[in-house]
Amino acid sequence: QVQLVESGGGLVQPGGSLRLSCAASGSRLDYYAIAWFRQAPGKEREGVACIGKTDGTTNYADSVKGRFTISRDNAKNTAYLQMNSLKREDTAIYYCAAGPIAPKTILVHLYDYWGQGTQVTVST
């Protein structure tokens, strides 16, 4: 069973950048596809990006395409989410999750293991 810990969140101005990290322990990260989700106050949790176990296949929500990049370093047992050109509407708690697949539609129920989340706030 894998444990996931996110880091790298914080306060950033609109147009700025952040890189989130998702460190895995208890299991090899390359056993799992990895996804990033976010949840804003009063809204449902939504899938942002996902990446396959070893082939590098990625998928993104339309709202972040061209601005966010998901990656992974299996040797370091860590996945990343590089977020550029941040907007106020990107403000949310960001979670990483591990599961068997990295589909085009990133759905909560497809992922078995979750981190505790990291807060991202985009504001002046």
Coordinates of C-alpha atoms in Angstrom, one line a residue:
Q1 CA 0.0 0.0 0.0
V2 CA 1.4 3.4 -1.0
Q3 CA 1.3 6.5 1.1
L4 CA 1.4 9.9 -0.6
V5 CA 2.5 13.3 0.7
E6 CA 2.0 16.5 -1.2
S7 CA 4.1 19.6 -0.8
G8 CA 4.9 22.9 -2.6
G9 CA 1.6 24.7 -2.2
G10 CA 1.4 28.3 -1.1
L11 CA 0.3 31.9 -2.0
V12 CA 1.2 33.1 -5.4
Q13 CA 0.1 36.2 -7.5
P14 CA -1.9 35.8 -10.7
G15 CA 0.4 34.9 -13.6
G16 CA 2.9 33.2 -11.2
S17 CA 4.1 29.6 -11.0
L18 CA 4.3 26.9 -8.4
R19 CA 5.5 23.3 -8.5
L20 CA 3.8 20.7 -6.4
S21 CA 5.4 17.5 -5.4
C22 CA 3.9 14.2 -4.4
A23 CA 6.3 11.9 -2.5
A24 CA 5.4 8.2 -2.3
S25 CA 6.4 5.7 0.4
G26 CA 5.5 2.1 1.2
S27 CA 5.6 1.0 -2.4
R28 CA 7.2 1.7 -5.7
L29 CA 5.6 4.7 -7.5
D30 CA 5.9 3.0 -10.9
Y31 CA 3.3 0.4 -9.8
Y32 CA 0.7 3.2 -10.1
A33 CA -0.7 5.8 -12.5
I34 CA -0.7 9.2 -10.7
A35 CA -3.3 12.0 -10.9
W36 CA -3.6 15.4 -9.4
F37 CA -7.0 16.6 -8.3
R38 CA -8.2 19.9 -6.8
Q39 CA -11.1 21.0 -4.7
A40 CA -12.2 24.6 -4.2
P41 CA -14.5 25.6 -1.4
G42 CA -18.1 24.6 -2.1
K43 CA -17.1 22.7 -5.2
E44 CA -16.7 19.0 -6.1
R45 CA -13.2 17.5 -6.4
E46 CA -12.1 17.7 -10.0
G47 CA -9.3 15.9 -11.9
V48 CA -6.6 18.2 -13.2
A49 CA -3.9 15.9 -14.7
C50 CA -2.8 12.3 -14.8
I51 CA 0.2 10.3 -16.0
G52 CA 0.7 6.7 -16.8
K53 CA 2.9 4.3 -14.8
T54 CA 5.9 4.1 -17.1
D55 CA 5.1 5.2 -20.6
G56 CA 4.7 8.9 -19.8
T57 CA 1.2 9.1 -21.2
T58 CA -0.5 12.3 -19.9
N59 CA -4.0 13.7 -19.9
Y60 CA -5.2 17.1 -18.7
A61 CA -8.5 18.9 -17.9
D62 CA -9.3 21.5 -20.5
S63 CA -9.1 24.2 -17.8
V64 CA -5.4 23.7 -17.3
K65 CA -4.1 22.5 -20.7
G66 CA -1.1 24.5 -21.8
R67 CA -0.5 25.9 -18.3
F68 CA 0.0 22.8 -16.1
T69 CA 2.5 19.9 -16.7
I70 CA 2.4 16.6 -14.8
S71 CA 5.6 14.6 -14.6
R72 CA 7.1 11.8 -12.5
D73 CA 10.6 10.6 -11.5
N74 CA 10.1 6.9 -10.6
A75 CA 13.7 6.7 -9.4
K76 CA 12.9 9.3 -6.7
N77 CA 9.4 7.9 -6.1
T78 CA 8.0 11.4 -6.7
A79 CA 5.5 13.0 -9.0
Y80 CA 5.1 16.7 -9.8
L81 CA 2.7 19.2 -11.1
Q82 CA 4.2 22.3 -12.6
M83 CA 1.7 25.1 -12.6
N84 CA 2.3 28.2 -14.8
S85 CA 0.2 31.3 -15.6
L86 CA -1.8 30.7 -12.5
K87 CA -5.3 32.2 -12.3
R88 CA -7.5 33.1 -9.3
E89 CA -9.8 30.3 -10.2
D90 CA -6.9 27.8 -9.7
T91 CA -7.2 28.4 -5.9
A92 CA -8.0 25.1 -4.3
I93 CA -6.6 22.3 -2.2
Y94 CA -4.6 20.1 -4.5
Y95 CA -4.4 16.3 -3.9
C96 CA -2.3 13.6 -5.6
A97 CA -3.7 10.2 -6.0
A98 CA -2.5 6.8 -7.1
G99 CA -4.4 4.2 -9.1
P100 CA -4.3 1.7 -12.0
I101 CA -4.9 3.8 -15.0
A102 CA -4.4 7.4 -16.5
P103 CA -7.6 8.0 -18.5
K104 CA -8.6 11.0 -20.6
T105 CA -11.4 11.7 -18.1
I106 CA -9.8 11.9 -14.7
L107 CA -12.4 10.6 -12.2
V108 CA -12.2 10.4 -8.4
H109 CA -13.4 6.8 -8.1
L110 CA -10.6 5.5 -10.3
Y111 CA -8.0 6.2 -7.7
D112 CA -7.4 4.2 -4.6
Y113 CA -4.8 6.1 -2.6
W114 CA -4.8 9.8 -1.7
G115 CA -2.5 12.3 -0.1
Q116 CA -3.7 14.8 2.5
G117 CA -3.6 17.8 0.1
T118 CA -1.7 21.1 -0.2
Q119 CA -3.3 24.5 -0.4
V120 CA -2.7 26.7 -3.4
T121 CA -4.0 30.3 -3.2
V122 CA -3.7 32.6 -6.2
S123 CA -4.3 36.2 -5.1
T124 CA -2.8 39.7 -5.0

